[in-house]
Every structure is written in structure tokens, then in C-alpha cells.
PDB file of C-alpha atoms in Angstrom:
ATOM      1  CA  MET A   1    -119.578 -83.471  45.632  1.00  0.00           C
ATOM      2  CA  ILE A   2    -118.561 -82.864  42.008  1.00  0.00           C
ATOM      3  CA  ALA A   3    -115.491 -84.801  40.885  1.00  0.00           C
ATOM      4  CA  PRO A   4    -112.717 -83.011  38.953  1.00  0.00           C
ATOM      5  CA  THR A   5    -113.464 -84.255  35.432  1.00  0.00           C
ATOM      6  CA  GLN A   6    -113.697 -82.402  32.144  1.00  0.00           C
ATOM      7  CA  ASP A   7    -117.473 -82.820  31.713  1.00  0.00           C
ATOM      8  CA  HIS A   8    -119.502 -81.857  34.768  1.00  0.00           C
ATOM      9  CA  TYR A   9    -122.912 -81.682  33.121  1.00  0.00           C
ATOM     10  CA  GLN A  10    -124.138 -85.173  33.994  1.00  0.00           C
ATOM     11  CA  GLN A  11    -122.640 -84.970  37.473  1.00  0.00           C
ATOM     12  CA  ILE A  12    -124.628 -81.840  38.296  1.00  0.00           C
ATOM     13  CA  ILE A  13    -127.789 -83.267  36.756  1.00  0.00           C
ATOM     14  CA  GLY A  14    -127.143 -86.417  38.797  1.00  0.00           C
ATOM     15  CA  LEU A  15    -127.190 -84.446  42.056  1.00  0.00           C
ATOM     16  CA  CYS A  16    -130.920 -84.001  41.463  1.00  0.00           C
ATOM     17  CA  ASP A  17    -131.651 -87.722  41.090  1.00  0.00           C
ATOM     18  CA  LEU A  18    -132.804 -88.127  44.691  1.00  0.00           C
ATOM     19  CA  LEU A  19    -134.717 -84.831  44.766  1.00  0.00           C
ATOM     20  CA  PRO A  20    -138.315 -84.368  43.626  1.00  0.00           C
ATOM     21  CA  PRO A  21    -138.978 -82.228  40.541  1.00  0.00           C
ATOM     22  CA  VAL A  22    -139.471 -78.562  41.315  1.00  0.00           C
ATOM     23  CA  SER A  23    -142.745 -76.887  40.431  1.00  0.00           C
ATOM     24  CA  VAL A  24    -141.841 -74.042  38.080  1.00  0.00           C
ATOM     25  CA  ALA A  25    -143.862 -71.180  36.643  1.00  0.00           C
ATOM     26  CA  VAL A  26    -142.580 -70.793  33.076  1.00  0.00           C
ATOM     27  CA  VAL A  27    -143.263 -67.178  32.152  1.00  0.00           C
ATOM     28  CA  HIS A  28    -144.446 -66.337  28.622  1.00  0.00           C
ATOM     29  CA  PRO A  29    -143.228 -69.518  26.869  1.00  0.00           C
ATOM     30  CA  VAL A  30    -144.366 -68.440  23.418  1.00  0.00           C
ATOM     31  CA  LYS A  31    -141.306 -69.592  21.470  1.00  0.00           C
ATOM     32  CA  ALA A  32    -140.562 -73.133  20.369  1.00  0.00           C
ATOM     33  CA  ASN A  33    -137.080 -73.207  21.906  1.00  0.00           C
ATOM     34  CA  VAL A  34    -138.474 -72.418  25.364  1.00  0.00           C
ATOM     35  CA  LEU A  35    -140.984 -75.259  25.193  1.00  0.00           C
ATOM     36  CA  GLU A  36    -138.273 -77.610  23.924  1.00  0.00           C
ATOM     37  CA  ALA A  37    -136.218 -76.731  26.994  1.00  0.00           C
ATOM     38  CA  VAL A  38    -139.219 -77.357  29.235  1.00  0.00           C
ATOM     39  CA  ILE A  39    -139.813 -80.771  27.662  1.00  0.00           C
ATOM     40  CA  ASP A  40    -136.116 -81.613  28.062  1.00  0.00           C
ATOM     41  CA  ALA A  41    -136.113 -80.617  31.748  1.00  0.00           C
ATOM     42  CA  VAL A  42    -139.271 -82.640  32.346  1.00  0.00           C
ATOM     43  CA  SER A  43    -137.670 -85.674  30.710  1.00  0.00           C
ATOM     44  CA  GLU A  44    -134.747 -85.311  33.135  1.00  0.00           C
ATOM     45  CA  LYS A  45    -137.308 -85.216  35.997  1.00  0.00           C
ATOM     46  CA  LEU A  46    -136.103 -81.790  37.076  1.00  0.00           C
ATOM     47  CA  ILE A  47    -139.263 -79.693  36.879  1.00  0.00           C
ATOM     48  CA  GLN A  48    -143.052 -79.796  36.923  1.00  0.00           C
ATOM     49  CA  PRO A  49    -143.920 -76.842  34.682  1.00  0.00           C
ATOM     50  CA  ILE A  50    -146.873 -74.517  34.826  1.00  0.00           C
ATOM     51  CA  LEU A  51    -147.015 -72.524  31.597  1.00  0.00           C
ATOM     52  CA  VAL A  52    -148.089 -68.910  32.154  1.00  0.00           C
ATOM     53  CA  GLY A  53    -148.879 -66.751  29.144  1.00  0.00           C
ATOM     54  CA  PRO A  54    -151.228 -66.238  26.183  1.00  0.00           C
ATOM     55  CA  ARG A  55    -152.823 -69.626  25.570  1.00  0.00           C
ATOM     56  CA  GLY A  56    -153.055 -69.248  21.799  1.00  0.00           C
ATOM     57  CA  ARG A  57    -149.412 -68.277  21.359  1.00  0.00           C
ATOM     58  CA  ILE A  58    -148.202 -71.058  23.671  1.00  0.00           C
ATOM     59  CA  GLU A  59    -150.234 -73.659  21.798  1.00  0.00           C
ATOM     60  CA  ALA A  60    -148.935 -72.323  18.475  1.00  0.00           C
ATOM     61  CA  ALA A  61    -145.336 -72.601  19.707  1.00  0.00           C
ATOM     62  CA  ALA A  62    -145.991 -76.151  20.869  1.00  0.00           C
ATOM     63  CA  GLU A  63    -147.409 -77.049  17.466  1.00  0.00           C
ATOM     64  CA  GLU A  64    -144.404 -75.497  15.742  1.00  0.00           C
ATOM     65  CA  CYS A  65    -141.913 -77.708  17.585  1.00  0.00           C
ATOM     66  CA  GLY A  66    -144.160 -80.764  17.939  1.00  0.00           C
ATOM     67  CA  ALA A  67    -144.211 -80.553  21.736  1.00  0.00           C
ATOM     68  CA  ASP A  68    -146.995 -82.317  23.615  1.00  0.00           C
ATOM     69  CA  ILE A  69    -147.993 -79.920  26.414  1.00  0.00           C
ATOM     70  CA  SER A  70    -151.361 -81.520  27.164  1.00  0.00           C
ATOM     71  CA  ALA A  71    -150.127 -82.804  30.551  1.00  0.00           C
ATOM     72  CA  PHE A  72    -148.982 -79.362  31.710  1.00  0.00           C
ATOM     73  CA  GLU A  73    -151.099 -76.845  33.579  1.00  0.00           C
ATOM     74  CA  LEU A  74    -151.571 -73.724  31.462  1.00  0.00           C
ATOM     75  CA  VAL A  75    -152.513 -70.401  33.035  1.00  0.00           C
ATOM     76  CA  ASP A  76    -153.802 -67.955  30.443  1.00  0.00           C
ATOM     77  CA  ALA A  77    -152.376 -64.424  30.617  1.00  0.00           C
ATOM     78  CA  GLU A  78    -153.010 -61.579  28.227  1.00  0.00           C
ATOM     79  CA  HIS A  79    -149.383 -60.571  27.702  1.00  0.00           C
ATOM     80  CA  SER A  80    -145.877 -60.931  29.127  1.00  0.00           C
ATOM     81  CA  HIS A  81    -146.320 -58.314  31.873  1.00  0.00           C
ATOM     82  CA  ALA A  82    -149.414 -60.086  33.148  1.00  0.00           C
ATOM     83  CA  ALA A  83    -147.646 -63.446  32.946  1.00  0.00           C
ATOM     84  CA  ALA A  84    -144.748 -62.149  35.055  1.00  0.00           C
ATOM     85  CA  ASP A  85    -147.134 -60.763  37.673  1.00  0.00           C
ATOM     86  CA  ILE A  86    -149.086 -64.022  37.855  1.00  0.00           C
ATOM     87  CA  ALA A  87    -145.897 -66.080  38.193  1.00  0.00           C
ATOM     88  CA  ALA A  88    -144.643 -63.850  41.019  1.00  0.00           C
ATOM     89  CA  LYS A  89    -147.925 -64.265  42.883  1.00  0.00           C
ATOM     90  CA  MET A  90    -147.809 -68.036  42.404  1.00  0.00           C
ATOM     91  CA  ALA A  91    -144.295 -68.123  43.866  1.00  0.00           C
ATOM     92  CA  ALA A  92    -145.163 -65.832  46.778  1.00  0.00           C
ATOM     93  CA  SER A  93    -148.120 -68.051  47.706  1.00  0.00           C
ATOM     94  CA  GLY A  94    -145.998 -71.213  47.560  1.00  0.00           C
ATOM     95  CA  HIS A  95    -147.827 -72.616  44.552  1.00  0.00           C
ATOM     96  CA  VAL A  96    -144.514 -72.894  42.700  1.00  0.00           C
ATOM     97  CA  GLN A  97    -140.955 -73.267  43.996  1.00  0.00           C
ATOM     98  CA  ALA A  98    -139.165 -71.508  41.141  1.00  0.00           C
ATOM     99  CA  ILE A  99    -139.728 -69.194  38.200  1.00  0.00           C
ATOM    100  CA  MET A 100    -138.343 -69.703  34.700  1.00  0.00           C
ATOM    101  CA  LYS A 101    -137.870 -66.976  32.121  1.00  0.00           C
ATOM    102  CA  GLY A 102    -139.534 -67.615  28.784  1.00  0.00           C
ATOM    103  CA  SER A 103    -139.700 -65.211  25.832  1.00  0.00           C
ATOM    104  CA  LEU A 104    -139.659 -61.863  27.583  1.00  0.00           C
ATOM    105  CA  HIS A 105    -137.059 -59.332  28.644  1.00  0.00           C
ATOM    106  CA  THR A 106    -135.133 -59.970  31.844  1.00  0.00           C
ATOM    107  CA  ASP A 107    -136.007 -56.601  33.374  1.00  0.00           C
ATOM    108  CA  GLU A 108    -139.694 -57.257  32.737  1.00  0.00           C
ATOM    109  CA  LEU A 109    -139.552 -60.543  34.637  1.00  0.00           C
ATOM    110  CA  LEU A 110    -137.368 -59.301  37.484  1.00  0.00           C
ATOM    111  CA  GLY A 111    -139.450 -56.142  37.815  1.00  0.00           C
ATOM    112  CA  ALA A 112    -142.402 -58.266  38.887  1.00  0.00           C
ATOM    113  CA  ILE A 113    -140.238 -60.224  41.326  1.00  0.00           C
ATOM    114  CA  VAL A 114    -138.443 -57.361  43.102  1.00  0.00           C
ATOM    115  CA  ARG A 115    -141.458 -55.072  43.423  1.00  0.00           C
ATOM    116  CA  SER A 116    -142.010 -54.105  47.048  1.00  0.00           C
ATOM    117  CA  ASP A 117    -145.430 -55.786  47.146  1.00  0.00           C
ATOM    118  CA  SER A 118    -144.393 -58.999  45.356  1.00  0.00           C
ATOM    119  CA  GLY A 119    -143.811 -61.003  48.529  1.00  0.00           C
ATOM    120  CA  LEU A 120    -140.604 -62.363  47.006  1.00  0.00           C
ATOM    121  CA  ARG A 121    -138.055 -59.817  48.177  1.00  0.00           C
ATOM    122  CA  THR A 122    -135.601 -60.627  50.942  1.00  0.00           C
ATOM    123  CA  GLU A 123    -133.103 -58.468  52.800  1.00  0.00           C
ATOM    124  CA  ARG A 124    -130.587 -59.245  50.048  1.00  0.00           C
ATOM    125  CA  ARG A 125    -130.183 -57.768  46.583  1.00  0.00           C
ATOM    126  CA  VAL A 126    -130.961 -60.167  43.740  1.00  0.00           C
ATOM    127  CA  SER A 127    -128.041 -61.118  41.527  1.00  0.00           C
ATOM    128  CA  HIS A 128    -127.238 -63.444  38.663  1.00  0.00           C
ATOM    129  CA  ALA A 129    -124.664 -66.234  38.665  1.00  0.00           C
ATOM    130  CA  PHE A 130    -123.260 -68.187  35.729  1.00  0.00           C
ATOM    131  CA  LEU A 131    -122.010 -71.647  36.596  1.00  0.00           C
ATOM    132  CA  MET A 132    -119.307 -72.381  34.024  1.00  0.00           C
ATOM    133  CA  SER A 133    -117.409 -75.499  33.047  1.00  0.00           C
ATOM    134  CA  ILE A 134    -114.635 -75.352  30.451  1.00  0.00           C
ATOM    135  CA  ALA A 135    -111.990 -77.861  29.413  1.00  0.00           C
ATOM    136  CA  SER A 136    -109.127 -75.406  29.933  1.00  0.00           C
ATOM    137  CA  TYR A 137    -109.845 -74.986  33.665  1.00  0.00           C
ATOM    138  CA  ALA A 138    -109.647 -77.843  36.142  1.00  0.00           C
ATOM    139  CA  LYS A 139    -113.009 -77.347  37.848  1.00  0.00           C
ATOM    140  CA  PRO A 140    -116.377 -75.651  37.421  1.00  0.00           C
ATOM    141  CA  PHE A 141    -116.550 -72.040  38.578  1.00  0.00           C
ATOM    142  CA  ILE A 142    -119.023 -69.201  38.952  1.00  0.00           C
ATOM    143  CA  ILE A 143    -119.005 -65.783  37.264  1.00  0.00           C
ATOM    144  CA  THR A 144    -121.113 -63.074  38.910  1.00  0.00           C
ATOM    145  CA  ASP A 145    -122.858 -60.697  38.255  1.00  0.00           C
ATOM    146  CA  ALA A 146    -123.100 -60.680  34.482  1.00  0.00           C
ATOM    147  CA  ALA A 147    -126.821 -60.137  33.908  1.00  0.00           C
ATOM    148  CA  VAL A 148    -128.690 -58.159  36.584  1.00  0.00           C
ATOM    149  CA  ASN A 149    -126.774 -55.446  38.466  1.00  0.00           C
ATOM    150  CA  ILE A 150    -125.354 -52.925  36.021  1.00  0.00           C
ATOM    151  CA  VAL A 151    -122.821 -50.953  38.086  1.00  0.00           C
ATOM    152  CA  PRO A 152    -123.009 -52.406  41.595  1.00  0.00           C
ATOM    153  CA  ASP A 153    -121.665 -50.411  44.505  1.00  0.00           C
ATOM    154  CA  LEU A 154    -119.865 -51.958  47.478  1.00  0.00           C
ATOM    155  CA  THR A 155    -123.053 -52.888  49.325  1.00  0.00           C
ATOM    156  CA  VAL A 156    -124.531 -54.597  46.286  1.00  0.00           C
ATOM    157  CA  LYS A 157    -121.246 -56.383  45.581  1.00  0.00           C
ATOM    158  CA  ALA A 158    -121.340 -57.873  49.073  1.00  0.00           C
ATOM    159  CA  TYR A 159    -124.765 -59.360  48.302  1.00  0.00           C
ATOM    160  CA  ILE A 160    -123.507 -60.569  44.920  1.00  0.00           C
ATOM    161  CA  VAL A 161    -120.623 -62.391  46.603  1.00  0.00           C
ATOM    162  CA  GLN A 162    -122.796 -63.962  49.289  1.00  0.00           C
ATOM    163  CA  ASN A 163    -125.398 -65.150  46.791  1.00  0.00           C
ATOM    164  CA  ALA A 164    -122.688 -66.786  44.683  1.00  0.00           C
ATOM    165  CA  VAL A 165    -121.095 -68.397  47.728  1.00  0.00           C
ATOM    166  CA  ASN A 166    -124.450 -69.881  48.723  1.00  0.00           C
ATOM    167  CA  LEU A 167    -124.933 -71.299  45.229  1.00  0.00           C
ATOM    168  CA  TRP A 168    -121.437 -72.783  45.127  1.00  0.00           C
ATOM    169  CA  ARG A 169    -121.925 -74.529  48.474  1.00  0.00           C
ATOM    170  CA  VAL A 170    -125.311 -75.932  47.429  1.00  0.00           C
ATOM    171  CA  VAL A 171    -123.776 -77.491  44.317  1.00  0.00           C
ATOM    172  CA  PHE A 172    -120.308 -78.469  45.521  1.00  0.00           C
ATOM    173  CA  GLY A 173    -120.821 -79.204  49.205  1.00  0.00           C
ATOM    174  CA  PHE A 174    -120.476 -77.621  52.604  1.00  0.00           C
ATOM    175  CA  ASP A 175    -117.228 -79.337  53.583  1.00  0.00           C
ATOM    176  CA  ARG A 176    -114.887 -76.615  52.296  1.00  0.00           C
ATOM    177  CA  LEU A 177    -115.018 -72.889  51.677  1.00  0.00           C
ATOM    178  CA  PRO A 178    -115.098 -71.608  48.087  1.00  0.00           C
ATOM    179  CA  LYS A 179    -112.301 -69.336  46.925  1.00  0.00           C
ATOM    180  CA  VAL A 180    -113.558 -65.996  45.624  1.00  0.00           C
ATOM    181  CA  GLY A 181    -111.453 -63.878  43.272  1.00  0.00           C
ATOM    182  CA  LEU A 182    -112.441 -60.213  43.069  1.00  0.00           C
ATOM    183  CA  LEU A 183    -111.527 -59.091  39.572  1.00  0.00           C
ATOM    184  CA  ALA A 184    -110.055 -55.805  38.434  1.00  0.00           C
ATOM    185  CA  ALA A 185    -107.641 -54.727  35.716  1.00  0.00           C
ATOM    186  CA  VAL A 186    -104.723 -54.904  38.143  1.00  0.00           C
ATOM    187  CA  GLU A 187    -103.852 -56.761  41.322  1.00  0.00           C
ATOM    188  CA  THR A 188    -102.876 -53.732  43.388  1.00  0.00           C
ATOM    189  CA  VAL A 189    -105.117 -51.162  45.062  1.00  0.00           C
ATOM    190  CA  ASN A 190    -105.314 -47.991  42.983  1.00  0.00           C
ATOM    191  CA  PRO A 191    -107.390 -45.082  44.354  1.00  0.00           C
ATOM    192  CA  LYS A 192    -108.285 -44.112  40.771  1.00  0.00           C
ATOM    193  CA  MET A 193    -109.786 -47.535  40.035  1.00  0.00           C
ATOM    194  CA  GLN A 194    -112.986 -48.140  42.000  1.00  0.00           C
ATOM    195  CA  ALA A 195    -112.960 -51.887  41.363  1.00  0.00           C
ATOM    196  CA  THR A 196    -109.675 -52.230  43.269  1.00  0.00           C
ATOM    197  CA  LEU A 197    -111.020 -50.256  46.239  1.00  0.00           C
ATOM    198  CA  ASP A 198    -114.198 -52.334  46.340  1.00  0.00           C
ATOM    199  CA  ALA A 199    -112.189 -55.558  46.161  1.00  0.00           C
ATOM    200  CA  ALA A 200    -110.027 -54.558  49.104  1.00  0.00           C
ATOM    201  CA  ALA A 201    -113.083 -53.517  51.130  1.00  0.00           C
ATOM    202  CA  LEU A 202    -114.890 -56.794  50.373  1.00  0.00           C
ATOM    203  CA  CYS A 203    -111.895 -58.740  51.674  1.00  0.00           C
ATOM    204  CA  LYS A 204    -112.034 -56.769  54.926  1.00  0.00           C
ATOM    205  CA  MET A 205    -115.803 -57.335  55.131  1.00  0.00           C
ATOM    206  CA  ALA A 206    -115.165 -61.073  54.908  1.00  0.00           C
ATOM    207  CA  GLU A 207    -112.605 -60.824  57.700  1.00  0.00           C
ATOM    208  CA  ARG A 208    -115.202 -59.063  59.857  1.00  0.00           C
ATOM    209  CA  GLY A 209    -117.926 -61.624  59.159  1.00  0.00           C
ATOM    210  CA  GLN A 210    -120.039 -59.394  56.914  1.00  0.00           C
ATOM    211  CA  ILE A 211    -119.536 -61.971  54.154  1.00  0.00           C
ATOM    212  CA  THR A 212    -119.459 -65.561  55.356  1.00  0.00           C
ATOM    213  CA  ASP A 213    -118.445 -69.069  54.326  1.00  0.00           C
ATOM    214  CA  ALA A 214    -115.798 -68.119  51.772  1.00  0.00           C
ATOM    215  CA  ILE A 215    -112.159 -67.146  51.277  1.00  0.00           C
ATOM    216  CA  LEU A 216    -111.835 -63.837  49.447  1.00  0.00           C
ATOM    217  CA  ASP A 217    -108.878 -62.175  47.749  1.00  0.00           C
ATOM    218  CA  GLY A 218    -108.557 -59.184  45.509  1.00  0.00           C
ATOM    219  CA  PRO A 219    -108.071 -57.157  43.576  1.00  0.00           C
ATOM    220  CA  LEU A 220    -106.877 -59.802  41.148  1.00  0.00           C
ATOM    221  CA  ALA A 221    -106.409 -59.436  37.408  1.00  0.00           C
ATOM    222  CA  PHE A 222    -108.019 -62.235  35.422  1.00  0.00           C
ATOM    223  CA  ASP A 223    -104.748 -63.946  34.523  1.00  0.00           C
ATOM    224  CA  ASN A 224    -103.502 -64.308  38.083  1.00  0.00           C
ATOM    225  CA  ALA A 225    -106.972 -65.198  39.330  1.00  0.00           C
ATOM    226  CA  ILE A 226    -107.133 -68.320  37.165  1.00  0.00           C
ATOM    227  CA  SER A 227    -103.447 -69.141  36.597  1.00  0.00           C
ATOM    228  CA  ALA A 228    -101.129 -70.145  39.444  1.00  0.00           C
ATOM    229  CA  ALA A 229     -98.170 -69.635  37.102  1.00  0.00           C
ATOM    230  CA  ALA A 230     -99.238 -66.059  36.318  1.00  0.00           C
ATOM    231  CA  ALA A 231     -99.736 -65.329  40.008  1.00  0.00           C
ATOM    232  CA  ALA A 232     -96.296 -66.737  40.856  1.00  0.00           C
ATOM    233  CA  GLU A 233     -94.678 -64.708  38.074  1.00  0.00           C
ATOM    234  CA  LYS A 234     -96.073 -61.539  39.652  1.00  0.00           C
ATOM    235  CA  GLY A 235     -95.080 -62.615  43.157  1.00  0.00           C
ATOM    236  CA  ILE A 236     -98.630 -62.857  44.416  1.00  0.00           C
ATOM    237  CA  VAL A 237     -98.955 -64.943  47.578  1.00  0.00           C
ATOM    238  CA  SER A 238    -102.608 -65.940  47.873  1.00  0.00           C
ATOM    239  CA  ALA A 239    -104.826 -68.866  48.828  1.00  0.00           C
ATOM    240  CA  VAL A 240    -107.167 -67.841  46.011  1.00  0.00           C
ATOM    241  CA  ALA A 241    -105.000 -66.834  43.036  1.00  0.00           C
ATOM    242  CA  GLY A 242    -104.770 -69.601  40.459  1.00  0.00           C
ATOM    243  CA  ASP A 243    -107.435 -71.696  42.169  1.00  0.00           C
ATOM    244  CA  VAL A 244    -110.647 -69.646  42.119  1.00  0.00           C
ATOM    245  CA  ASP A 245    -114.111 -71.116  42.496  1.00  0.00           C
ATOM    246  CA  ILE A 246    -115.952 -67.811  42.039  1.00  0.00           C
ATOM    247  CA  LEU A 247    -115.020 -64.818  39.890  1.00  0.00           C
ATOM    248  CA  VAL A 248    -116.660 -61.535  40.895  1.00  0.00           C
ATOM    249  CA  VAL A 249    -116.600 -58.968  38.087  1.00  0.00           C
ATOM    250  CA  PRO A 250    -116.629 -55.173  38.544  1.00  0.00           C
ATOM    251  CA  ASP A 251    -119.747 -54.521  36.446  1.00  0.00           C
ATOM    252  CA  ILE A 252    -122.275 -56.129  34.130  1.00  0.00           C
ATOM    253  CA  GLU A 253    -120.402 -55.248  30.932  1.00  0.00           C
ATOM    254  CA  SER A 254    -117.155 -56.938  31.902  1.00  0.00           C
ATOM    255  CA  GLY A 255    -118.997 -59.942  33.318  1.00  0.00           C
ATOM    256  CA  ASN A 256    -121.294 -60.371  30.341  1.00  0.00           C
ATOM    257  CA  MET A 257    -118.436 -60.185  27.871  1.00  0.00           C
ATOM    258  CA  LEU A 258    -116.279 -62.589  29.883  1.00  0.00           C
ATOM    259  CA  ALA A 259    -119.045 -65.173  30.222  1.00  0.00           C
ATOM    260  CA  LYS A 260    -120.078 -65.012  26.558  1.00  0.00           C
ATOM    261  CA  GLN A 261    -116.486 -65.216  25.343  1.00  0.00           C
ATOM    262  CA  LEU A 262    -116.037 -68.409  27.351  1.00  0.00           C
ATOM    263  CA  ILE A 263    -119.315 -69.842  26.013  1.00  0.00           C
ATOM    264  CA  PHE A 264    -119.097 -68.899  22.343  1.00  0.00           C
ATOM    265  CA  LEU A 265    -115.321 -68.961  21.784  1.00  0.00           C
ATOM    266  CA  GLY A 266    -114.220 -71.344  24.502  1.00  0.00           C
ATOM    267  CA  GLY A 267    -117.064 -73.860  24.256  1.00  0.00           C
ATOM    268  CA  ALA A 268    -117.896 -73.619  27.944  1.00  0.00           C
ATOM    269  CA  ASP A 269    -121.003 -75.220  29.402  1.00  0.00           C
ATOM    270  CA  SER A 270    -123.001 -72.665  31.340  1.00  0.00           C
ATOM    271  CA  ALA A 271    -126.059 -72.351  33.509  1.00  0.00           C
ATOM    272  CA  GLY A 272    -127.751 -69.155  34.639  1.00  0.00           C
ATOM    273  CA  ILE A 273    -129.751 -68.494  37.783  1.00  0.00           C
ATOM    274  CA  VAL A 274    -130.898 -65.466  39.777  1.00  0.00           C
ATOM    275  CA  LEU A 275    -130.508 -65.627  43.539  1.00  0.00           C
ATOM    276  CA  GLY A 276    -131.540 -63.424  46.435  1.00  0.00           C
ATOM    277  CA  ALA A 277    -135.318 -63.697  46.043  1.00  0.00           C
ATOM    278  CA  ARG A 278    -137.489 -66.158  47.976  1.00  0.00           C
ATOM    279  CA  VAL A 279    -137.408 -68.551  45.030  1.00  0.00           C
ATOM    280  CA  PRO A 280    -134.684 -69.240  42.473  1.00  0.00           C
ATOM    281  CA  VAL A 281    -135.217 -67.701  39.059  1.00  0.00           C
ATOM    282  CA  ILE A 282    -134.049 -69.696  36.048  1.00  0.00           C
ATOM    283  CA  LEU A 283    -132.715 -66.949  33.818  1.00  0.00           C
ATOM    284  CA  THR A 284    -131.549 -68.143  30.430  1.00  0.00           C
ATOM    285  CA  SER A 285    -130.710 -66.411  27.183  1.00  0.00           C
ATOM    286  CA  ARG A 286    -132.574 -66.882  23.927  1.00  0.00           C
ATOM    287  CA  ALA A 287    -129.226 -67.987  22.499  1.00  0.00           C
ATOM    288  CA  ASP A 288    -128.770 -70.743  25.119  1.00  0.00           C
ATOM    289  CA  ASN A 289    -128.841 -74.323  23.918  1.00  0.00           C
ATOM    290  CA  LEU A 290    -130.972 -77.020  25.528  1.00  0.00           C
ATOM    291  CA  ARG A 291    -128.018 -78.279  27.543  1.00  0.00           C
ATOM    292  CA  ALA A 292    -127.555 -74.869  29.194  1.00  0.00           C
ATOM    293  CA  ARG A 293    -131.267 -74.505  29.915  1.00  0.00           C
ATOM    294  CA  CYS A 294    -131.449 -77.966  31.464  1.00  0.00           C
ATOM    295  CA  LEU A 295    -128.410 -77.297  33.637  1.00  0.00           C
ATOM    296  CA  SER A 296    -130.020 -74.048  34.807  1.00  0.00           C
ATOM    297  CA  CYS A 297    -133.093 -76.021  35.863  1.00  0.00           C
ATOM    298  CA  ALA A 298    -130.861 -78.393  37.834  1.00  0.00           C
ATOM    299  CA  LEU A 299    -129.420 -75.446  39.760  1.00  0.00           C
ATOM    300  CA  ALA A 300    -132.943 -74.315  40.645  1.00  0.00           C
ATOM    301  CA  VAL A 301    -133.748 -77.797  41.962  1.00  0.00           C
ATOM    302  CA  LEU A 302    -130.656 -77.770  44.179  1.00  0.00           C
ATOM    303  CA  VAL A 303    -131.236 -74.216  45.446  1.00  0.00           C
ATOM    304  CA  ALA A 304    -134.923 -74.854  46.202  1.00  0.00           C
ATOM    305  CA  ALA A 305    -134.050 -78.032  48.124  1.00  0.00           C
ATOM    306  CA  ALA A 306    -131.340 -76.250  50.113  1.00  0.00           C
ATOM    307  CA  ARG A 307    -133.695 -73.417  51.038  1.00  0.00           C
ATOM    308  CA  GLN A 308    -136.342 -75.891  52.166  1.00  0.00           C
ATOM    309  CA  ALA A 309    -133.736 -77.696  54.288  1.00  0.00           C
ATOM    310  CA  GLY A 310    -132.590 -74.411  55.856  1.00  0.00           C
ATOM    311  CA  GLN A 311    -129.064 -74.747  54.483  1.00  0.00           C
ATOM    312  CA  ILE A 312    -129.212 -71.299  52.860  1.00  0.00           C
ATOM    313  CA  LYS A 313    -131.469 -68.287  53.242  1.00  0.00           C
TER     314      LYS A 313
END
């Protein structure tokens, strides 16, 4: 269980101390910063990488940053599309337990994973979750979905919530239920604002057991979702308002802007992972620092271990 301190990075990394490194297909790692992140994650004993991509470009990137990759398996692939396909097949066959994005577009990587014949699809929709930690909020929290689903409808939002709940419980323990705030511009249901209707419906779905293992409330505006004082000022009586563990955004634009504002203006630590496939996908940005990439690898270790133990699907 993560203790309520300002810096949660080492605590989350420490959760992996008793777990074996995860075998990871690193897709198209042809940039120096990707290989630096791989080396860093290996040094933390989080991953056992298999580099998948054009051999010459990978070796050139390693030379550029002075990385010794001689101990890593390298699977030659002609280009990024081929590398993504090979990585998906390796994951479907059980050869690797996770996939890590290198220097290619997100939709290119996920396209190979969610294809009907990939062997990696489940009954759930894949979604992205940012695990965030910032000094101005008392505990780490999740923002979802800020990277994969562009304008999710109600059905997709239900999967987004459940994926995030599963991640939260893997990291923070199964002894309490996470509090999920469903964000909108206002905290009342307005028929002209689809986000408020979806939020209300998701709460009812949770009551009926269609979403499990969480406490949901919404619609909530951002201020009363994260501030108990703001919620009290507006007369909101809620077990979630002011104490959220998970923030569910209406669409990718609002989520992406919120997450990046917290990272680049607020100095938040972040980690990104895609859930809902048969293996976790470490999905990082080219602008991410090594700390963020390493934390993302730690999440993959925890998710892979929980899936193997049958704690989550």
C-alpha cells in the first residue's frame, strides 16, 4: 500500500522489488531517449527487453547515447509497422508479458494490438491511464482516458472506468474501493451536455453491478472533484468529491490538456499505460523524462503480475 507522502515514485518502484522483471517487446526503439529509458528500467530490475525494429537504426541510436545493448535480444524488423506486428505476435504467443512503445505513432502500435486477428483483444475496450502524483494533492490519482479513445460513448466510458479501477487496485491495494470522479463542466445533469448524462448513467451502472469495485459520483466539475472546500461551498454531499482517486474525463482533448498541464506547469510525476488488452502496453510520450518512463514500466510489472495471479482480467 502506498503511504501518503509527497514523493510516491520510489514507493511505486519499490512495489516491484519482490517481483521478477517483465519480458517486454520494445517496439521500434530507434531513438536514443528510448534506449536510455530501457537501460534505466533494466537497472531498476523492472524489465527484460527485447528490441524489435531495424537493426541498423537501433545500433546507431545505441551508439549515439553510449548504451550497451549487447546483452539484449534484438529482433530485426524492416520498419515500424513490421515491428509492431512482430511485437503483437510475441505477446499473443506468451513470449513477452508486455509491450513498450518506442519511436512510432501510438495509433500504429495500437492498431497492431487491437486487430481482430492479433490474439490480444479481450471483451473490453483498450484505454489509457495516467497515474499522476503532484505536491498540491494529498495522494496519487489516475486520469483517464487522455490518449486512446477520442470521443468515447457511454459503453466505452464504462470500460475506461473499469480499466482504471483495476489499475488503481493493483497499485494501491484491494482493501478499499477507489473513488471515481466523473468530470464535466458542471456538477448537475444538463440534457444539453452529454458528459453530464454519461456521468449520471455510469453511476447507475455502478449501482447495478455493471462497473465493479469502485465508488462513483458525477457529474463533478474539476474544482469540486479535487477540493472538499469547493464541494462544500456548492453544497455537494458526496463520498467522492474532494477525495478522488480516479478522474474520468469526457474526451481525449480535455484529458490530454489536463494531464499535460499538471505535468508541464504543475511538475507532476506521471506514468502512462494502456489497459484492456491481454498484456499491458507501456505507452509513453517522446517528451517524457526517464523518471516517467521508468514509472510506466513499474506499472506494467504490477499489472502483469496481477493478471498472472488472477487478481484482474
